[in-house]
Coordinates of C-alpha atoms in Angstrom, one line a residue:
M1 CA -30.4 30.8 18.7
L2 CA -31.7 29.8 22.1
L3 CA -30.6 26.4 23.3
K4 CA -31.6 26.4 26.9
Y5 CA -33.0 28.8 29.5
K6 CA -33.3 28.3 33.3
V7 CA -34.9 30.5 35.9
R8 CA -35.4 30.3 39.7
N9 CA -37.4 32.3 42.2
F10 CA -39.1 34.5 39.7
C11 CA -42.8 35.2 40.3
S12 CA -44.7 32.1 40.3
F13 CA -41.6 30.1 39.7
K14 CA -40.1 28.9 43.1
D15 CA -37.9 26.1 42.1
E16 CA -35.6 26.1 38.9
V17 CA -37.3 25.3 35.6
V18 CA -35.7 24.5 32.3
F19 CA -36.8 25.5 28.9
S20 CA -35.2 23.6 26.1
M21 CA -35.1 24.2 22.3
K22 CA -33.2 20.9 21.8
P23 CA -35.1 18.5 19.5
G24 CA -35.5 14.8 20.2
K25 CA -34.9 12.2 17.5
V26 CA -35.6 14.1 14.3
M27 CA -37.9 12.2 12.1
S28 CA -38.2 13.0 8.4
R29 CA -41.7 14.7 8.7
F30 CA -40.2 17.3 11.2
E31 CA -37.0 18.3 9.1
D32 CA -38.5 21.8 8.7
N33 CA -39.0 22.2 12.4
V34 CA -35.2 22.3 13.1
V35 CA -32.1 24.1 12.1
C36 CA -29.2 21.9 11.5
I37 CA -26.0 23.6 12.5
N38 CA -23.7 20.6 12.2
P39 CA -24.3 17.0 12.8
K40 CA -23.9 17.4 16.5
L41 CA -26.1 20.3 16.9
K42 CA -29.9 20.8 15.9
I43 CA -32.0 23.5 17.2
L44 CA -35.8 24.0 17.1
K45 CA -37.2 26.7 15.1
T46 CA -40.5 27.1 17.0
A47 CA -42.1 26.0 20.4
V48 CA -45.6 26.3 22.1
I49 CA -46.3 27.1 25.7
V50 CA -49.8 26.3 27.0
G51 CA -51.3 26.4 30.4
E52 CA -54.1 27.4 32.8
N53 CA -55.0 31.2 33.3
A54 CA -52.8 32.8 35.7
G55 CA -50.5 29.7 35.6
G56 CA -47.2 31.3 34.8
K57 CA -47.1 31.6 31.0
T58 CA -46.7 35.4 31.2
C59 CA -44.4 35.3 34.2
F60 CA -42.0 32.9 32.5
M61 CA -41.6 35.2 29.6
Q62 CA -41.5 38.2 32.0
S63 CA -38.4 36.6 33.6
L64 CA -36.6 36.9 30.2
D65 CA -37.7 40.3 29.8
Y66 CA -36.4 41.3 33.2
L67 CA -33.1 39.6 32.6
K68 CA -32.8 41.6 29.4
Y69 CA -33.7 44.8 31.4
L70 CA -30.7 44.0 33.7
F71 CA -28.4 44.6 30.9
K72 CA -29.4 48.3 30.4
L73 CA -26.7 50.5 32.0
E74 CA -29.2 52.5 33.9
S75 CA -30.7 49.3 35.6
N76 CA -29.9 48.2 39.2
Q77 CA -28.8 44.6 39.3
I78 CA -31.1 43.7 42.1
M79 CA -33.9 41.3 42.7
L80 CA -37.4 43.2 43.2
K81 CA -39.5 41.9 46.0
S82 CA -42.6 42.0 43.6
L83 CA -40.8 39.7 41.1
S84 CA -39.8 37.1 43.7
H85 CA -41.9 34.0 44.5
N86 CA -44.5 34.9 47.1
Y87 CA -42.2 38.0 47.8
N88 CA -39.5 35.8 49.2
V89 CA -36.4 37.9 49.3
E90 CA -34.5 35.5 51.5
D91 CA -33.6 33.4 48.6
S92 CA -31.7 34.6 45.5
Q93 CA -33.0 34.8 42.0
F94 CA -31.1 32.8 39.2
F95 CA -31.0 33.1 35.6
E96 CA -29.1 31.0 33.0
L97 CA -29.2 31.4 29.2
T98 CA -27.2 29.1 26.6
V99 CA -27.3 30.3 23.2
L100 CA -25.5 30.0 19.8
A101 CA -24.2 33.3 19.0
D102 CA -23.5 34.9 15.5
N103 CA -19.8 33.7 15.8
D104 CA -21.2 30.1 15.9
M105 CA -19.8 29.7 19.4
I106 CA -22.1 28.5 22.3
Y107 CA -22.2 30.7 25.5
T108 CA -23.7 30.0 28.7
Y109 CA -24.4 33.0 30.8
Q110 CA -25.3 32.8 34.6
L111 CA -26.6 35.6 36.7
E112 CA -27.5 35.4 40.3
I113 CA -28.9 38.4 42.2
D114 CA -30.7 39.1 45.5
A115 CA -32.5 42.0 47.1
K116 CA -29.1 43.7 47.9
S117 CA -26.9 43.3 44.8
L118 CA -25.5 40.9 42.3
V119 CA -24.4 37.7 44.0
L120 CA -22.7 35.7 41.0
E121 CA -22.1 36.4 37.4
R122 CA -20.4 33.8 35.2
L123 CA -19.8 33.3 31.3
Y124 CA -18.7 30.0 29.6
I125 CA -17.9 29.3 25.9
R126 CA -17.6 26.2 23.9
N127 CA -17.5 25.2 20.3
S128 CA -20.8 24.5 18.5
K129 CA -19.6 20.9 18.0
Q130 CA -18.9 20.3 21.7
E131 CA -21.1 19.1 24.6
E132 CA -21.8 21.2 27.7
S133 CA -19.0 19.3 29.6
S134 CA -16.5 21.0 27.3
N135 CA -17.5 24.5 28.6
K136 CA -14.6 26.9 29.2
Q137 CA -15.0 29.8 31.6
I138 CA -14.4 33.3 30.4
F139 CA -14.9 35.0 33.6
C140 CA -16.6 34.6 37.1
T141 CA -17.5 37.4 39.4
K142 CA -18.5 36.6 43.1
R143 CA -19.8 38.6 45.7
I144 CA -17.5 37.9 48.8
K145 CA -18.8 40.4 51.2
C146 CA -22.0 42.4 51.7
E147 CA -22.7 44.4 55.0
D148 CA -24.6 47.5 56.2
C149 CA -22.5 50.4 57.1
K150 CA -23.8 53.4 59.0
N151 CA -23.4 56.6 57.4
R152 CA -21.0 58.9 59.4
D153 CA -23.0 62.0 58.7
D154 CA -26.4 60.5 59.4
I155 CA -26.5 57.9 61.8
K156 CA -30.0 56.8 60.8
T157 CA -28.7 56.2 57.1
T158 CA -27.0 53.0 56.0
T159 CA -25.2 52.0 53.0
L160 CA -24.0 48.7 51.7
K161 CA -20.4 47.8 51.6
I162 CA -20.0 45.2 48.9
S163 CA -16.7 43.4 47.8
Y164 CA -16.4 41.1 44.7
D165 CA -13.9 38.9 43.5
I166 CA -13.4 38.6 39.7
D167 CA -11.5 35.8 37.8
I168 CA -10.9 36.4 34.2
E169 CA -9.3 33.9 31.9
D170 CA -6.2 35.7 30.6
K171 CA -6.2 33.9 27.3
Y172 CA -9.1 35.9 26.1
V173 CA -8.0 39.3 27.4
S174 CA -4.6 41.0 26.3
K175 CA -2.3 42.1 29.0
E176 CA -3.0 45.8 28.1
L177 CA -6.7 45.2 28.8
M178 CA -6.2 43.2 31.8
S179 CA -4.3 46.2 33.3
V180 CA -7.1 48.6 32.5
I181 CA -9.6 46.0 34.1
E182 CA -7.6 45.7 37.1
S183 CA -7.1 49.5 37.5
N184 CA -10.7 50.2 37.2
Y185 CA -11.8 47.2 39.4
D186 CA -13.5 49.2 42.1
K187 CA -15.3 51.5 39.6
R188 CA -16.5 48.5 37.6
F189 CA -20.0 48.2 39.0
D190 CA -20.6 51.9 38.9
V191 CA -19.6 52.2 35.2
A192 CA -21.6 49.3 33.6
G193 CA -23.2 47.2 36.3
L194 CA -22.6 43.7 34.9
T195 CA -19.2 42.4 34.3
L196 CA -20.2 41.3 30.9
N197 CA -21.3 44.6 29.9
Y198 CA -18.1 46.2 31.3
L199 CA -15.9 43.7 29.4
A200 CA -17.6 44.4 26.2
L201 CA -17.3 48.2 26.8
V202 CA -13.5 48.0 27.4
G203 CA -13.0 45.9 24.2
V204 CA -12.8 42.2 25.1
N205 CA -14.2 40.9 22.0
I206 CA -14.9 37.3 22.9
V207 CA -17.8 38.6 25.1
K208 CA -19.5 40.9 22.4
P209 CA -21.6 38.2 20.6
M210 CA -23.2 37.3 24.0
V211 CA -24.0 41.0 24.6
S212 CA -25.4 41.4 21.2
W213 CA -27.5 38.4 21.4
I214 CA -29.4 39.7 24.5
N215 CA -29.6 43.2 23.5
N216 CA -30.5 42.8 19.7
T217 CA -31.5 39.1 18.9
L218 CA -33.9 38.5 21.9
I219 CA -37.2 40.0 21.5
L220 CA -39.9 39.8 24.2
D221 CA -43.6 40.5 23.6
L222 CA -45.5 41.1 26.7
P223 CA -49.2 42.4 26.7
K224 CA -48.5 45.2 29.0
D225 CA -45.1 46.2 27.8
Y226 CA -44.0 47.3 24.2
S227 CA -44.9 45.6 21.7
L228 CA -46.7 44.0 18.9
N229 CA -49.8 45.5 20.6
I230 CA -50.8 48.0 17.8
Y231 CA -53.2 49.7 20.4
K232 CA -50.1 51.1 22.1
K233 CA -48.7 53.8 20.0
L234 CA -45.5 52.7 18.1
Q235 CA -42.9 55.3 17.6
K236 CA -41.4 55.9 14.2
D237 CA -38.2 53.8 13.8
E238 CA -35.8 53.8 11.0
E239 CA -35.2 50.2 11.4
D240 CA -39.1 49.4 11.1
L241 CA -39.4 51.8 8.2
A242 CA -36.7 50.0 6.2
I243 CA -38.4 46.6 7.0
I244 CA -41.9 47.6 6.0
K245 CA -40.6 48.7 2.6
T246 CA -39.2 45.3 1.6
D247 CA -40.8 42.7 -0.5
E248 CA -40.4 40.2 2.3
F249 CA -42.4 42.2 4.6
L250 CA -45.3 42.5 2.2
E251 CA -45.1 38.7 1.6
I252 CA -45.6 38.1 5.2
F253 CA -48.3 40.9 5.8
R254 CA -50.3 39.3 2.9
L255 CA -50.9 36.4 5.1
V256 CA -53.7 38.3 6.9
D257 CA -55.4 39.1 3.5
S258 CA -54.3 37.9 0.1
S259 CA -56.2 40.6 -1.6
I260 CA -53.5 43.1 -0.4
T261 CA -51.3 43.9 -3.3
A262 CA -49.1 46.8 -2.0
I263 CA -48.2 49.1 0.9
E264 CA -47.4 52.7 0.4
V265 CA -45.6 53.7 3.5
D266 CA -45.9 57.2 5.2
E267 CA -42.5 58.2 6.4
E268 CA -44.0 60.5 9.2
K269 CA -46.7 58.3 10.5
P270 CA -46.1 54.7 9.2
F271 CA -48.3 53.0 11.7
D272 CA -51.2 55.4 11.1
K273 CA -51.1 57.0 7.6
T274 CA -49.5 54.2 5.4
I275 CA -51.7 53.1 2.7
I276 CA -53.0 49.6 2.2
V277 CA -53.7 48.7 -1.3
R278 CA -56.2 45.8 -2.3
K279 CA -57.4 44.4 -5.5
T280 CA -60.6 42.4 -6.2
A281 CA -60.9 39.5 -8.5
D282 CA -62.2 41.8 -11.2
N283 CA -59.1 44.1 -10.9
N284 CA -60.8 46.9 -9.0
E285 CA -58.5 48.7 -6.6
F286 CA -59.1 49.8 -3.0
R287 CA -57.0 52.0 -1.0
I288 CA -57.3 52.7 2.9
E289 CA -55.1 54.2 5.6
L290 CA -53.9 51.7 7.9
N291 CA -55.5 53.5 10.9
K292 CA -59.0 53.1 9.2
D293 CA -58.4 49.3 8.5
S294 CA -59.7 46.5 10.6
S295 CA -58.2 46.1 14.0
G296 CA -56.9 42.7 13.0
T297 CA -55.1 44.2 10.1
R298 CA -53.5 46.8 12.3
S299 CA -52.4 44.4 14.8
F300 CA -50.9 42.2 12.3
F301 CA -49.0 45.1 10.6
A302 CA -46.9 45.3 13.8
W303 CA -46.6 41.5 14.2
S304 CA -45.3 41.3 10.7
I305 CA -42.3 43.4 11.6
Q306 CA -41.2 41.0 14.3
I307 CA -41.9 37.9 12.2
W308 CA -39.7 39.4 9.4
K309 CA -36.8 39.8 12.1
V310 CA -37.3 36.1 12.9
I311 CA -36.8 35.1 9.3
N312 CA -34.6 37.8 8.0
K313 CA -32.5 38.8 11.2
N314 CA -32.5 35.5 12.9
A315 CA -34.2 37.0 16.0
V316 CA -35.4 34.9 18.9
L317 CA -39.1 36.0 19.4
F318 CA -41.0 35.3 22.6
A319 CA -44.8 36.2 22.1
D320 CA -47.2 36.0 24.9
E321 CA -51.0 35.4 24.4
M322 CA -50.8 35.0 20.7
D323 CA -54.4 34.3 20.5
S324 CA -55.4 37.9 21.4
V325 CA -53.9 39.1 18.0
L326 CA -53.9 36.1 15.6
N327 CA -56.8 33.7 14.9
A328 CA -56.2 29.9 14.4
I329 CA -55.8 30.0 10.6
L330 CA -53.5 32.9 10.5
S331 CA -51.3 31.4 13.5
E332 CA -51.0 28.3 11.4
K333 CA -49.9 30.3 8.3
I334 CA -47.1 31.9 10.4
I335 CA -45.9 28.7 11.7
T336 CA -45.7 27.1 8.4
L337 CA -43.8 30.2 7.1
I338 CA -41.3 30.1 9.9
Q339 CA -40.8 26.3 9.9
G340 CA -40.7 26.1 6.1
T341 CA -38.1 29.0 5.5
K342 CA -34.3 28.5 5.9
H343 CA -33.1 30.8 8.6
K344 CA -31.7 30.7 12.1
G345 CA -34.5 32.6 13.9
Q346 CA -36.8 31.3 16.6
F347 CA -40.5 31.8 17.4
I348 CA -41.7 30.6 21.0
F349 CA -45.3 31.7 21.9
S350 CA -48.0 30.9 24.4
T351 CA -51.5 30.1 23.5
H352 CA -54.8 28.8 24.7
N353 CA -55.6 27.4 21.2
V354 CA -55.6 23.6 21.6
L355 CA -55.4 23.2 17.9
H356 CA -51.7 23.9 18.4
L357 CA -51.4 20.8 20.6
N358 CA -50.8 18.3 17.8
T359 CA -47.8 16.0 16.9
N360 CA -48.6 16.3 13.3
N361 CA -47.0 19.6 13.0
Y362 CA -44.7 19.5 16.1
M363 CA -42.3 17.4 17.7
K364 CA -43.0 16.4 21.4
E365 CA -40.1 18.7 22.5
Q366 CA -41.9 21.6 20.8
L367 CA -44.9 21.3 23.0
N368 CA -44.5 22.8 26.5
F369 CA -46.9 23.0 29.5
I370 CA -46.9 25.4 32.5
T371 CA -49.2 24.5 35.5
K372 CA -49.3 25.8 38.9
N373 CA -49.7 24.0 42.2
S374 CA -52.8 25.4 43.9
E375 CA -51.3 24.9 47.4
S376 CA -47.8 26.3 47.0
L377 CA -48.7 28.6 44.2
S378 CA -45.7 27.6 42.5
S379 CA -45.4 27.0 38.8
E380 CA -43.5 24.2 36.9
L381 CA -42.6 23.8 33.2
Y382 CA -42.2 20.6 31.3
S383 CA -42.7 19.5 27.6
L384 CA -44.6 16.4 26.1
A385 CA -41.4 14.7 25.8
D386 CA -41.2 14.3 29.5
F387 CA -44.3 11.9 29.4
K388 CA -42.3 8.8 28.3
D389 CA -45.2 6.8 27.5
Y390 CA -46.5 9.2 24.9
R391 CA -46.2 7.9 21.4
Y392 CA -46.7 9.8 18.1
E393 CA -49.3 7.3 17.1
K394 CA -51.4 8.0 20.1
A395 CA -54.6 10.2 20.3
D396 CA -54.4 13.9 19.5
V397 CA -52.5 15.7 22.4
Y398 CA -55.2 18.1 22.9
D399 CA -57.6 15.4 24.0
L400 CA -55.2 14.3 26.6
Y401 CA -54.7 18.0 27.6
L402 CA -58.5 18.8 28.0
K403 CA -58.9 15.5 30.2
G404 CA -56.2 17.1 32.6
I405 CA -53.9 14.3 32.0
L406 CA -50.9 16.6 30.8
G407 CA -51.8 19.3 33.4
G408 CA -52.1 23.1 33.0
V409 CA -55.7 22.9 31.8
P410 CA -57.2 26.4 31.4
N411 CA -60.2 27.6 33.7
E412 CA -60.2 24.5 35.8

């Protein structure tokens, strides 16, 4: 589960912003909104992000998507000019993730990169009952030298000469593994890029839950990338096939239309030729291929897979522009299902639907705003809990939002 995320110098975010999934004082009416790991650790299941058009909502989620991309072995761990604030490549880019992994340990992972290479990489660990001050470092990689060198064969060509210092806590690594790591020190970045990837690759078990969380638990849905967008052709996937054959998937999918009684999955073209079966009140049966059903039904079919992963696989799903796929009623059904079901998944979504801005269904800490300064073109992120004067008995949040009191009003 995600506890906290920080990012700096990414697209519209110049200064460091902090996104937290830590609840406030949990009241009895919000018990379904949180997962109680232990008496000292409670984590929110859902969160809402609202803000003006072009304010930074998509950029915020894109930063997580790029961090996830940096873990791919074929990626280069560098900051792209187009993804820095106002194309500022003089300052470095920083990411920090704090998560509860499958082994019930809390990891804090820090990554700093610039336009040339990795600058800093660090991983901490602590027990789920401990505070952040109890973090113990597993490893730290620091760049100590980065200089341009002329190529001997071609005087016009320059290459980077980069040196790193790596500090690994030996209590987490056997002597045999440490000798392997030290012998391959100079090759480390050629083999796996990130130290975290490399340590997992050579068998350092303590880091594997963090790598798995980033690669498998964290799911990003961005409108222009992958995704839950059914209009982009989804490839056949064995995992997805297994999911859409389950009763739990059908239960989620029926939220879009309660007359749906069955799904007959087409093994070759599950997102085109699968048959949706409906029954009327007088027991007449209607069958239609998915690709001939309504656009809303087709879109929600893909969404249902990811919602299934949140509930059944404890996935952490970030979904941008949820309004483009789900209407207000369907959105409410999904939130009610996620918050009312026992699991360790999370659903964080951006929206323009002000009906989500209410403290009847959400805690103050679940309602987040992104707004952009028109002069500096820099975005900031904050939650309703940052407004210390707000009380639950006050007027509806969306009234304050539409009046501009909370910032981030769309189409100002």
